[in-house]
Short mmCIF file of C-alpha atoms in Angstrom, two decimals:
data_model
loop_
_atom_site.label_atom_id
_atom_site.label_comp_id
_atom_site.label_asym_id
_atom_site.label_seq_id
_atom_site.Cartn_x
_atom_site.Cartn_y
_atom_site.Cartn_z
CA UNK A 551 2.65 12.38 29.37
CA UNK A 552 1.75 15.90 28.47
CA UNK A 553 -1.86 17.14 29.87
CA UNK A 554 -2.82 18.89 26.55
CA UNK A 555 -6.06 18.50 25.72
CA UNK A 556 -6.51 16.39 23.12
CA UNK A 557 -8.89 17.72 20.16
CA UNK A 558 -11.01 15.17 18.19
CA UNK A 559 -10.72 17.52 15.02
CA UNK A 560 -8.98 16.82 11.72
CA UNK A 561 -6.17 18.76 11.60
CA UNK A 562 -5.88 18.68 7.36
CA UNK A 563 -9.60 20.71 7.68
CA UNK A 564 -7.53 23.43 10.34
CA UNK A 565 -5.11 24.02 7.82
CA UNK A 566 -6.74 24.91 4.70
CA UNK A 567 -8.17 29.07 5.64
CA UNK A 568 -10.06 29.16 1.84
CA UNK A 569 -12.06 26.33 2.57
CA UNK A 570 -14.60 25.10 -0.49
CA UNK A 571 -18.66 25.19 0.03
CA UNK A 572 -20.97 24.39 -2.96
CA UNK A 573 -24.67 23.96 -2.31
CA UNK A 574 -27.03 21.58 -2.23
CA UNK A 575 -29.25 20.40 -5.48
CA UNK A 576 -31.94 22.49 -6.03
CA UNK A 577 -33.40 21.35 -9.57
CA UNK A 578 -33.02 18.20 -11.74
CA UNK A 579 -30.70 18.19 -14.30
CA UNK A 580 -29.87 16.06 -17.39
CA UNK A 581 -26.00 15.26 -17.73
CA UNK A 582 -23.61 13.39 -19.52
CA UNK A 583 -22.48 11.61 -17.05
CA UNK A 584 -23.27 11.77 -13.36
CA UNK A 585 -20.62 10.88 -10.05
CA UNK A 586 -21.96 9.43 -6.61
CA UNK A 587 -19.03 10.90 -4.56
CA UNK A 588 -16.78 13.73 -4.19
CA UNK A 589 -13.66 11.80 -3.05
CA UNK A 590 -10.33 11.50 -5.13
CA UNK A 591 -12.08 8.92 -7.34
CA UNK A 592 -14.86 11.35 -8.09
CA UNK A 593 -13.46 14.81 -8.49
CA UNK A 594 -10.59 13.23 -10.40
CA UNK A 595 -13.19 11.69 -12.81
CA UNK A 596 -15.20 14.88 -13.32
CA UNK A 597 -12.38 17.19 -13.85
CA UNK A 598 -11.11 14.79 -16.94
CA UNK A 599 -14.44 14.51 -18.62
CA UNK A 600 -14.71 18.13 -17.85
CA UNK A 601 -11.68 18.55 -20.18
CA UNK A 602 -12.65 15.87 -22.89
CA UNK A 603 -16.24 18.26 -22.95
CA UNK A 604 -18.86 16.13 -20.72
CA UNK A 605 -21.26 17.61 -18.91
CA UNK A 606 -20.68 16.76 -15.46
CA UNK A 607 -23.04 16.47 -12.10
CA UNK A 608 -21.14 15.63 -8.84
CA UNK A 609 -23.00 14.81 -5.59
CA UNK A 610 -21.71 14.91 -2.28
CA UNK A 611 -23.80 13.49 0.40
CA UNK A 612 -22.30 15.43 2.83
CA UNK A 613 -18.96 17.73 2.01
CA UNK A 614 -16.02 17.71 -0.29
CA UNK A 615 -13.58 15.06 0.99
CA UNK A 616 -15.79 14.18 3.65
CA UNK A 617 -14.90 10.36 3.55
CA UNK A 618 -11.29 8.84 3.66
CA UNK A 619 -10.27 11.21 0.77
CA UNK A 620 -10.13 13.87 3.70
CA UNK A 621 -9.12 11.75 6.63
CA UNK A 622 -6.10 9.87 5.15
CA UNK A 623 -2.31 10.42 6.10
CA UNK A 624 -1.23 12.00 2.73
CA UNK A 625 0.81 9.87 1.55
CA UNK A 626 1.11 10.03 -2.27
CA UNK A 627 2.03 6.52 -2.55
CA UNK A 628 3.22 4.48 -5.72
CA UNK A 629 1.95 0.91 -5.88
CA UNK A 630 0.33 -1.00 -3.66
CA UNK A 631 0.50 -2.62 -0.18
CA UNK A 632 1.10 -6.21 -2.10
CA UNK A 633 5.16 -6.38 -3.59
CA UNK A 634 5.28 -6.22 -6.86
CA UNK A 635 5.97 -10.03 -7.60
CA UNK A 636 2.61 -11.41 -5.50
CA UNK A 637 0.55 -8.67 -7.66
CA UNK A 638 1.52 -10.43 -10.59
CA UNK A 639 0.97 -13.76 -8.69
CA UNK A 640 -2.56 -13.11 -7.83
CA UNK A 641 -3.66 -11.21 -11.35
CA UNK A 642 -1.86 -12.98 -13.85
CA UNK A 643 1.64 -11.26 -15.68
CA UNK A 644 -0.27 -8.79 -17.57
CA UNK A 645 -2.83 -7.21 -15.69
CA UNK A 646 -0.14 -7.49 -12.86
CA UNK A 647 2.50 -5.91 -14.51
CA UNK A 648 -0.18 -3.07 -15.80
CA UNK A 649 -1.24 -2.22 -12.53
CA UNK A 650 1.90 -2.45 -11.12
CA UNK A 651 3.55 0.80 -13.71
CA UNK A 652 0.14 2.45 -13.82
CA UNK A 653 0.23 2.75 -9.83
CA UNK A 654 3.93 3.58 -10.33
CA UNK A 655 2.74 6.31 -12.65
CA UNK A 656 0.05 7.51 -10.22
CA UNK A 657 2.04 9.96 -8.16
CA UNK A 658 3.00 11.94 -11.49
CA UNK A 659 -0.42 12.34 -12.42
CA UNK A 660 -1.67 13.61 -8.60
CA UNK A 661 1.39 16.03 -9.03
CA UNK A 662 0.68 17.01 -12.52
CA UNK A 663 -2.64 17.72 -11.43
CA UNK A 664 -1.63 20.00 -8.72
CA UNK A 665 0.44 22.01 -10.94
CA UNK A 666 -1.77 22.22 -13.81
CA UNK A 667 -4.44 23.82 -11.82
CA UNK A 668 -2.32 25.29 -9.55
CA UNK A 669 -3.79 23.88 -6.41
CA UNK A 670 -1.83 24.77 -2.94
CA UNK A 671 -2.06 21.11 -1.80
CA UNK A 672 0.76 21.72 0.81
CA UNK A 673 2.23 19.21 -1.35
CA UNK A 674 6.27 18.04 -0.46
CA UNK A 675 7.48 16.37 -3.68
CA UNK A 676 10.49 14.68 -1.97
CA UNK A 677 9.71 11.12 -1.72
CA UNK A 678 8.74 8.81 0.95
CA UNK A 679 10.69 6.30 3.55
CA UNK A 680 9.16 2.23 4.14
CA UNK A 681 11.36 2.41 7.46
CA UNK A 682 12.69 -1.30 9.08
CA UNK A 683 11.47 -0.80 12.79
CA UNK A 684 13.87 -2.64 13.51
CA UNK A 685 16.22 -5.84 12.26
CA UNK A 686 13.63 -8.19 11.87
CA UNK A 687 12.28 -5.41 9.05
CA UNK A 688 15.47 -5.35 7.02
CA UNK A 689 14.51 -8.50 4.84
CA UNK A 690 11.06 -6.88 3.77
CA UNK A 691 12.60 -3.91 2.32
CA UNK A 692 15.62 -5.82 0.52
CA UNK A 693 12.64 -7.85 -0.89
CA UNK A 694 10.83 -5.30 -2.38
CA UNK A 695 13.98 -3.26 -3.08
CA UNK A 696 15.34 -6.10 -5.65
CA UNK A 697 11.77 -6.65 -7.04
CA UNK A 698 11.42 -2.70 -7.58
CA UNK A 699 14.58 -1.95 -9.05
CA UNK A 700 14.05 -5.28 -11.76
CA UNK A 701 11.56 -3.10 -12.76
CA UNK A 702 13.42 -0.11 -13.40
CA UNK A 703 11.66 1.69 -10.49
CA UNK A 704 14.01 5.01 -8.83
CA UNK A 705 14.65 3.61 -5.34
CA UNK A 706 17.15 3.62 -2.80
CA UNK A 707 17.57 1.58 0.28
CA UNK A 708 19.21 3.48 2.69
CA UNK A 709 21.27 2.33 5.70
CA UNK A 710 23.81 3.02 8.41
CA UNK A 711 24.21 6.85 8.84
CA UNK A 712 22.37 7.79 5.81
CA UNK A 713 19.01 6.46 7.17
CA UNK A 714 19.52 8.14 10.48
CA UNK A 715 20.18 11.53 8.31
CA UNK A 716 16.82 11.23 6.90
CA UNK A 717 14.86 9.78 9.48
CA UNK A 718 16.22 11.57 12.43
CA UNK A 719 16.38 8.32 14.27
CA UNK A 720 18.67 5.74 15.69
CA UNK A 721 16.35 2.96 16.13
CA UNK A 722 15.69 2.72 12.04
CA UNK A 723 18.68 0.04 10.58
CA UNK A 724 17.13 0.60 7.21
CA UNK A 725 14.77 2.28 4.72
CA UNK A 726 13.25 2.02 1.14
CA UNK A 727 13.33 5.55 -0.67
CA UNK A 728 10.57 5.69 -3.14
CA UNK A 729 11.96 8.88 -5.44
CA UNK A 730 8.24 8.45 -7.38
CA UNK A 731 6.22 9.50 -4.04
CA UNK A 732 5.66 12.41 -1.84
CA UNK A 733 3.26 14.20 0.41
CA UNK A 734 -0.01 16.45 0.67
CA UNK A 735 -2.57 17.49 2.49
CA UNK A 736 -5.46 15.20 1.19
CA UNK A 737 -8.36 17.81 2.23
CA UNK A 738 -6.35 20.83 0.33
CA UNK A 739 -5.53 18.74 -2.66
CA UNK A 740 -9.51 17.33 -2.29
CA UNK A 741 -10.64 20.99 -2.17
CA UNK A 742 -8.07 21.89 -4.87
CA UNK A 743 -9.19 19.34 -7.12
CA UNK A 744 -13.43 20.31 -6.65
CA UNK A 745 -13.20 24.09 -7.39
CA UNK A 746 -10.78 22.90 -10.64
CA UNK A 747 -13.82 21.04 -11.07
CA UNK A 748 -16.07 23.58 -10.99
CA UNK A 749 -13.83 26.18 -13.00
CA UNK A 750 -14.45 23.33 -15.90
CA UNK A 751 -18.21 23.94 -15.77
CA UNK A 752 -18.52 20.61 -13.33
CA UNK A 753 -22.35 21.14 -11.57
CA UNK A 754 -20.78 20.45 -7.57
CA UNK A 755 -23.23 19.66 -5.15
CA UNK A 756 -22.88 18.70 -1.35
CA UNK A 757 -25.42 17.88 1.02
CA UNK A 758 -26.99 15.82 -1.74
CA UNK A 759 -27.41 12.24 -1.08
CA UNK A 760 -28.66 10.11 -3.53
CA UNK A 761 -31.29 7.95 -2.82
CA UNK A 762 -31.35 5.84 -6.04
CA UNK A 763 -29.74 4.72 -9.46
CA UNK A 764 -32.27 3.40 -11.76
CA UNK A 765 -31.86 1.98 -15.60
CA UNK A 766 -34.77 3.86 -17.84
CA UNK A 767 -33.30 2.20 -20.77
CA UNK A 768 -30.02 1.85 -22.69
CA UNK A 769 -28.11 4.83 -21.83
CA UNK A 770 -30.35 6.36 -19.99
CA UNK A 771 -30.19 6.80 -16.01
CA UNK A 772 -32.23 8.55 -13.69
CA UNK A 773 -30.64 9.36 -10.11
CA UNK A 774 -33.19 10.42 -7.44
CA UNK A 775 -31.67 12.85 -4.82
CA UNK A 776 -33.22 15.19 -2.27
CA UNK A 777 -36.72 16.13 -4.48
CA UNK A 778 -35.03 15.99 -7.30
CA UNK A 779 -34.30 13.45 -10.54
CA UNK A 780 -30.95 13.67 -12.99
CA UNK A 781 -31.20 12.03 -16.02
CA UNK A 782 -27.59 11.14 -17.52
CA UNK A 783 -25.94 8.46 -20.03
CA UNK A 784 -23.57 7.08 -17.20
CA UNK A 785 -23.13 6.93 -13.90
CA UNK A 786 -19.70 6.48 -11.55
CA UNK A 787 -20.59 5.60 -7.95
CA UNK A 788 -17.02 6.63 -6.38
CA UNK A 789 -17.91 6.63 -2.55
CA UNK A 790 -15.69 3.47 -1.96
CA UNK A 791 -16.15 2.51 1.87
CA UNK A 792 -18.24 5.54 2.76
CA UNK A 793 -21.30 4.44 0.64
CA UNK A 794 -24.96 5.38 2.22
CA UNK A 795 -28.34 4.62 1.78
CA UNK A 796 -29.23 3.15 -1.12
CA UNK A 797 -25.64 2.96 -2.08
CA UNK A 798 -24.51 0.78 1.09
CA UNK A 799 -24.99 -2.53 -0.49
CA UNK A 800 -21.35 -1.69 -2.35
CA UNK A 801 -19.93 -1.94 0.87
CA UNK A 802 -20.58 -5.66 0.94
CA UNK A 803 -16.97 -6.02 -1.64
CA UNK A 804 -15.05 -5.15 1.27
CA UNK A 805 -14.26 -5.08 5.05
CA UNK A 806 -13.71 -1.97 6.59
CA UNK A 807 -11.13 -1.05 9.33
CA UNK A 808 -10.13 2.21 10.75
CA UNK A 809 -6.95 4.30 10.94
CA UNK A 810 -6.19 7.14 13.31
CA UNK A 811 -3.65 10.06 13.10
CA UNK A 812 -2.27 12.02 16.31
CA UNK A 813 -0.69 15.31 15.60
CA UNK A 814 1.52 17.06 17.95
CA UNK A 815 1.80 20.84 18.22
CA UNK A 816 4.26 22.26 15.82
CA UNK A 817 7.92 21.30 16.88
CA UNK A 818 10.00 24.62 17.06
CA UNK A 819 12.81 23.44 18.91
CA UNK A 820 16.97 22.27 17.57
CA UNK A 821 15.41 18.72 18.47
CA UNK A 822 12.04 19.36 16.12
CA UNK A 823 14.86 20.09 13.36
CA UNK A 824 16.25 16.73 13.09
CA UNK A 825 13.06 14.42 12.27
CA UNK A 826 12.59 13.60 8.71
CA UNK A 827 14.83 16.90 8.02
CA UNK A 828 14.02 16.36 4.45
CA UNK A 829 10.40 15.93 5.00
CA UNK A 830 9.85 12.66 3.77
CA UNK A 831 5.96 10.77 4.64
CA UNK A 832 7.09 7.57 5.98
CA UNK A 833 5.48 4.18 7.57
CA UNK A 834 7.31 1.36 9.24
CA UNK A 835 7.48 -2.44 9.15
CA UNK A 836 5.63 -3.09 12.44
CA UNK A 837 2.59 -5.89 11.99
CA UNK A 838 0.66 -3.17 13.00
CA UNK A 839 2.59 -0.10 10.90
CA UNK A 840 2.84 3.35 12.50
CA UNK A 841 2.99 6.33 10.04
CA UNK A 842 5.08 9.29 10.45
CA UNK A 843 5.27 12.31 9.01
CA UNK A 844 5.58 16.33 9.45
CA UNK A 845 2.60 19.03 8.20
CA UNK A 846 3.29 22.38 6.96
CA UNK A 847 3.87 23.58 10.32
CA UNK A 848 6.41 21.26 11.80
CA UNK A 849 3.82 19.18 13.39
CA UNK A 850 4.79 15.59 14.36
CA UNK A 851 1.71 13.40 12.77
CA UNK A 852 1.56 9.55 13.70
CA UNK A 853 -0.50 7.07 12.65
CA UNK A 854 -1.77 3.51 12.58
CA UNK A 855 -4.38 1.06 12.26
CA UNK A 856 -7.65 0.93 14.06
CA UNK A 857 -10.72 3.51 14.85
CA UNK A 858 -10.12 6.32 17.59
CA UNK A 859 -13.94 7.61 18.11
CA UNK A 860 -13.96 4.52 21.01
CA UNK A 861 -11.16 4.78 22.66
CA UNK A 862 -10.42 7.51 25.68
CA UNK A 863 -7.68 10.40 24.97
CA UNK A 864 -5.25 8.95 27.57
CA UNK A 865 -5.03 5.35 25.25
CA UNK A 866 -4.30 7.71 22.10
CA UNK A 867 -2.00 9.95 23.64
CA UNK A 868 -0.22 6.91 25.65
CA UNK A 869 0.26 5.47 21.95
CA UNK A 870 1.54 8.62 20.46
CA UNK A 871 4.16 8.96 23.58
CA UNK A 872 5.45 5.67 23.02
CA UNK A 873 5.98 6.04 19.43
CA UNK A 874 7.74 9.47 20.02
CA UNK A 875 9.73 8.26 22.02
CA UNK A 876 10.95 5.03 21.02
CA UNK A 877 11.78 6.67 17.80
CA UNK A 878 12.85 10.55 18.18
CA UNK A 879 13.54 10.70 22.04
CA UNK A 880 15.33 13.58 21.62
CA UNK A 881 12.60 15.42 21.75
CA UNK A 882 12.10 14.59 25.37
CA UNK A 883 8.78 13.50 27.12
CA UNK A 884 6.80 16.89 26.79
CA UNK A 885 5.34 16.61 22.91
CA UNK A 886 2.17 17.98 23.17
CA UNK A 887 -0.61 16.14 20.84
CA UNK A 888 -3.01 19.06 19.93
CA UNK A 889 -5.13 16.77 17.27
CA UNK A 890 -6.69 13.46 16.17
CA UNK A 891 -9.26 12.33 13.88
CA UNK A 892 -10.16 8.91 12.40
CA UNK A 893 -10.98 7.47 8.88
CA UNK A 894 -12.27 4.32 7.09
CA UNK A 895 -10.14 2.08 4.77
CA UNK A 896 -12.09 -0.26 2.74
CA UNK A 897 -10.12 -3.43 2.29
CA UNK A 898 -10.05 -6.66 -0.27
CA UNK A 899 -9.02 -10.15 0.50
CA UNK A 900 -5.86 -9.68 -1.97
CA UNK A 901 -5.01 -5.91 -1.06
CA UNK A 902 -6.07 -4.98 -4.55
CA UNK A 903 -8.84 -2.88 -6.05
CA UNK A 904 -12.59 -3.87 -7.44
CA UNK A 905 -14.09 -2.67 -10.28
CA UNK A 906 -17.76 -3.22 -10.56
CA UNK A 907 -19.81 -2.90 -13.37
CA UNK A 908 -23.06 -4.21 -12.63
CA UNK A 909 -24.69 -2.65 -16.10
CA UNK A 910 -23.69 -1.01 -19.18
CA UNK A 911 -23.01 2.77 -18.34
CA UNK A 912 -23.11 1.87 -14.38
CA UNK A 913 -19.53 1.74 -12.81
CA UNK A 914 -17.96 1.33 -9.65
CA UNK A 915 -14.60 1.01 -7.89
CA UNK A 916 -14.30 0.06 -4.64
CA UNK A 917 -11.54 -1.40 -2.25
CA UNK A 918 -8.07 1.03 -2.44
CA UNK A 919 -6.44 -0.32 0.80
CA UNK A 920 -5.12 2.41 2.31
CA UNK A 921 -3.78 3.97 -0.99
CA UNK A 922 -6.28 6.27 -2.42
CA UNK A 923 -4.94 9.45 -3.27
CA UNK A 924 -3.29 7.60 -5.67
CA UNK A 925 -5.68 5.17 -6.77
CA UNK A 926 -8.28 7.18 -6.61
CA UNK A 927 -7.08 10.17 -9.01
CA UNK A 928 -5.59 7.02 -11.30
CA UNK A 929 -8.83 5.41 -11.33
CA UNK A 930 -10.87 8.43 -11.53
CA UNK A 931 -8.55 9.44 -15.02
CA UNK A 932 -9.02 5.55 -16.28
CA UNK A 933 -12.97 5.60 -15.49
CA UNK A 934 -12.96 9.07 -17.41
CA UNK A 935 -11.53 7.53 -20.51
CA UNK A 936 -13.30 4.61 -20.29
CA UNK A 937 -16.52 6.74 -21.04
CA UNK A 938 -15.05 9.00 -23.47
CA UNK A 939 -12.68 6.93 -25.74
CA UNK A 940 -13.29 5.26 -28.78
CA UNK A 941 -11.90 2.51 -27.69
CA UNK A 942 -12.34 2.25 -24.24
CA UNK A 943 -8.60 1.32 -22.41
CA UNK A 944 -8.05 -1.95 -20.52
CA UNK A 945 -8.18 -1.18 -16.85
CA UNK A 946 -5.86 -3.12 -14.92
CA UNK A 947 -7.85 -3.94 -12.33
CA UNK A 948 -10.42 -6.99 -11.90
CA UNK A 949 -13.67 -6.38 -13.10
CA UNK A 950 -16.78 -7.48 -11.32
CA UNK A 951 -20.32 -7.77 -13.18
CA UNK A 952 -22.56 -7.61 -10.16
CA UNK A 953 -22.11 -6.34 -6.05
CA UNK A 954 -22.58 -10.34 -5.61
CA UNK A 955 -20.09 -11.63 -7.18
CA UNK A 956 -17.51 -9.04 -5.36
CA UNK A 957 -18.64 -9.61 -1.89
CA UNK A 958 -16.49 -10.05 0.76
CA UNK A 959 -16.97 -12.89 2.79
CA UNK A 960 -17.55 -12.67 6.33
CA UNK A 961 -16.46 -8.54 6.17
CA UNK A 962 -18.14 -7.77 9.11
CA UNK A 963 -16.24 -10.42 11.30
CA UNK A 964 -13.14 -9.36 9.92
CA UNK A 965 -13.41 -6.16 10.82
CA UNK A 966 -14.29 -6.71 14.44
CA UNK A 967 -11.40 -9.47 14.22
CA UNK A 968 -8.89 -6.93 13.30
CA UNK A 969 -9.75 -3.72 15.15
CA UNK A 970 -9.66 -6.33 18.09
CA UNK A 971 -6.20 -7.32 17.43
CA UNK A 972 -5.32 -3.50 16.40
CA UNK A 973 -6.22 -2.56 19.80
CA UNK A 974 -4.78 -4.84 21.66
CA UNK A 975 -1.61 -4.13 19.80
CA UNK A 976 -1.80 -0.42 20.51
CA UNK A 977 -2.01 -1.48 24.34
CA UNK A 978 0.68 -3.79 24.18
CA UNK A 979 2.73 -0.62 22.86
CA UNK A 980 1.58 1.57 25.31
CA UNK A 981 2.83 -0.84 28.36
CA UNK A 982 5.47 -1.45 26.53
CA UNK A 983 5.17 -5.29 26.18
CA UNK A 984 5.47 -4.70 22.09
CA UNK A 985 8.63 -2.95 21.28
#
């Protein structure tokens, strides 16, 4: 195990040098429409009423990205963690098959974004890889390879020597290629997407938490924050499972858990060559899935479920040695791990998304599951038009007309329940009792 000290620092933050900074509120304001949260969701939304000419305020409580928006792996994702078929099982045919192509959509429109306002998101538009860690994997990906490609979705599974050519590993028998997907860095797209934002006369403001949302009347809001009041017509509370203060009771639709990422120093060697050669973001099959993937340096960045704040640097790195080298050993037994930082994933019952809207002009979305670049900058667009249109589009997600009748049931002893069983996972891996 290498002796490096290990960094609690988010390594996304390290790699963006033009970092964003907007101040805090210093006067009240009347709006259009107003957005709790400067997340994926949020920035997403105010850069598309931006464009359909809505005046905008966005208020960060504490910085751009601050929640999981700038803590996640990167992964820009199509669908959902639910196979196709059981998302139509669980929301009927059409809302199923709805969400199911506007997911698939999703990654065009974070990509389209990126290009349009020509945001250096570190972005590799190559695809991802849903590896089998091992045999007992194989089924799972034929499963959602046949229910994928019924749909007309642009997917490969990959086996035998062409896995190992993209993976750079002999202990993967198999892999889903999802042509749709890709990677970024989620704080340089986040940061991208804010000073779009602001270029489209969006009023950014961070280090502003709000400390209520009150109905005046009928399309009228007032939002108290700092000393301050904004009046607006709407409001979109887009902090999903990082919601404060006032705010917090939204939490109550879901139970939180944590994931962790472990970056390595940047791999220079022949042997740093040959994992994921063609850059590919990629998870496995594991009960308790490891994520894998290279930054714009060559770094080696794993991942997986569970918070990293309480445990010691020894159980982290032990983790991150045993993935290494169960699945690249050719890189030997001296990766140094330089970083690792920690986010919250807000999670429903069914692995799908909540939409609440608690009032007329009020709206909230909560719930992504691990997915939220893409979610978020779909749902963001959809919440967007839902103010703006005429006739307001069908969101394929359930709606919810109160935090009540979206509240997860006994969320805060599932998430002690499953960061207990994440853990003791992670330290079955490390002694190598889990393979």
């Amino acid at each position: 195990m290498s002796n490096t000290t290990l960094k609690y620092e988010n390594l996304w933050h390290s790699l963006v040098a033009d970092k964003v900074k907007f101040s805090a509120i210093d006067q009240d304001q009347i709006c259009d429409v107003c957005i709790v949260g400067a997340g994926f969701t949020g920035l997403s939304a105010a850069i598309h009423l931006a464009e359909q000419g809505k005046s905008v305020v966005l208020l960060e409580a504490h910085h751009i990205a601050y929640g999981g928006s700038g803590r996640n792996v990167g992964l820009v994702n199509a669908g959902t963690w639910n196979k196709p078929d059981f998302m139509v099982d669980i929301l009927g045919k059409e809302m199923g098959e709805s969400l199911i192509s506007a997911l698939g959509e999703a990654p065009a429109l974070v990509f389209s974004l990126i290009h349009k306002y020509q945001i250096d998101a570190q972005q590799m538009q190559v695809g991802t890889l849903h590896m089998a860690h091992s045999e007992k994997g194989i089924p799972e990906l034929e499963d959602r390879y046949e229910q994928l490609t019924r749909r007309g979705v642009n997917v490969e599974l990959l086996k035998g020597a062409e896995i190992e050519e993209y993976s750079g590993s002999k202990q993967i028998p198999a892999a889903l290629l999802d042509h749709r997907a890709g990677t970024v860095n989620p704080y340089a797209y986040a940061t991208g997407l804010a000073k779009a934002a602001a270029t489209l006369g969006v009023k950014v403001y961070e280090k502003s938490p709000v400390s209520s949302v009150n109905c005046l009347k009928k399309g009228e809001w007032e939002i108290s924050v700092l000393q301050h009041k904004i009046k607006a017509e709407k409001v979109i509370i887009a902090t999903n499972a990082y919601a404060e203060g006032d705010l917090e009771s939204y939490r109550q639709s879901v139970y939180s858990g944590g994931y962790y990422q472990v970056a390595s120093k940047p791999l220079t060697d022949d042997a740093g060559k040959t994992v994921l050669p063609y850059k590919q973001g990629s998870w496995d099959t594991r009960m308790v899935l490891s994520s894998i993937r290279l930054d714009k340096e060559n770094r080696l960045v794993l991942g997986s479920m569970g918070f990293a704040h309480n445990k010691p640097a020894w159980y982290l790195k032990s983790w991150a040695d045993r993935i290494q080298q169960h699945y690249f050993p050719q890189l030997g037994k001296k990766v140094e791990w330089e970083y690792s930082w920690c986010g919250r994933i807000g999670f429903t019952d069914n692995h799908t998304p909540k939409i609440i809207e608690p009032a007329e002009g009020l709206i909230a979305a909560i719930g992504y599951n691990g997915r939220g670049i893409t979610t978020g900058t779909m749902i963001g667009k959809l919440f967007a038009d839902y103010f703006t249109a005429d006739t307001p589009p069908e969101i394929p997600i359930p709606f919810f007309s109160s935090i009540d009748a979206s509240k997860c049931n006994y969320r805060q002893g599932k998430s002690l329940f499953i960061e207990t069983g994440f853990t003791l996972y992670h330290l079955g891996q490390c002694l190598k009792v889990i393979r």
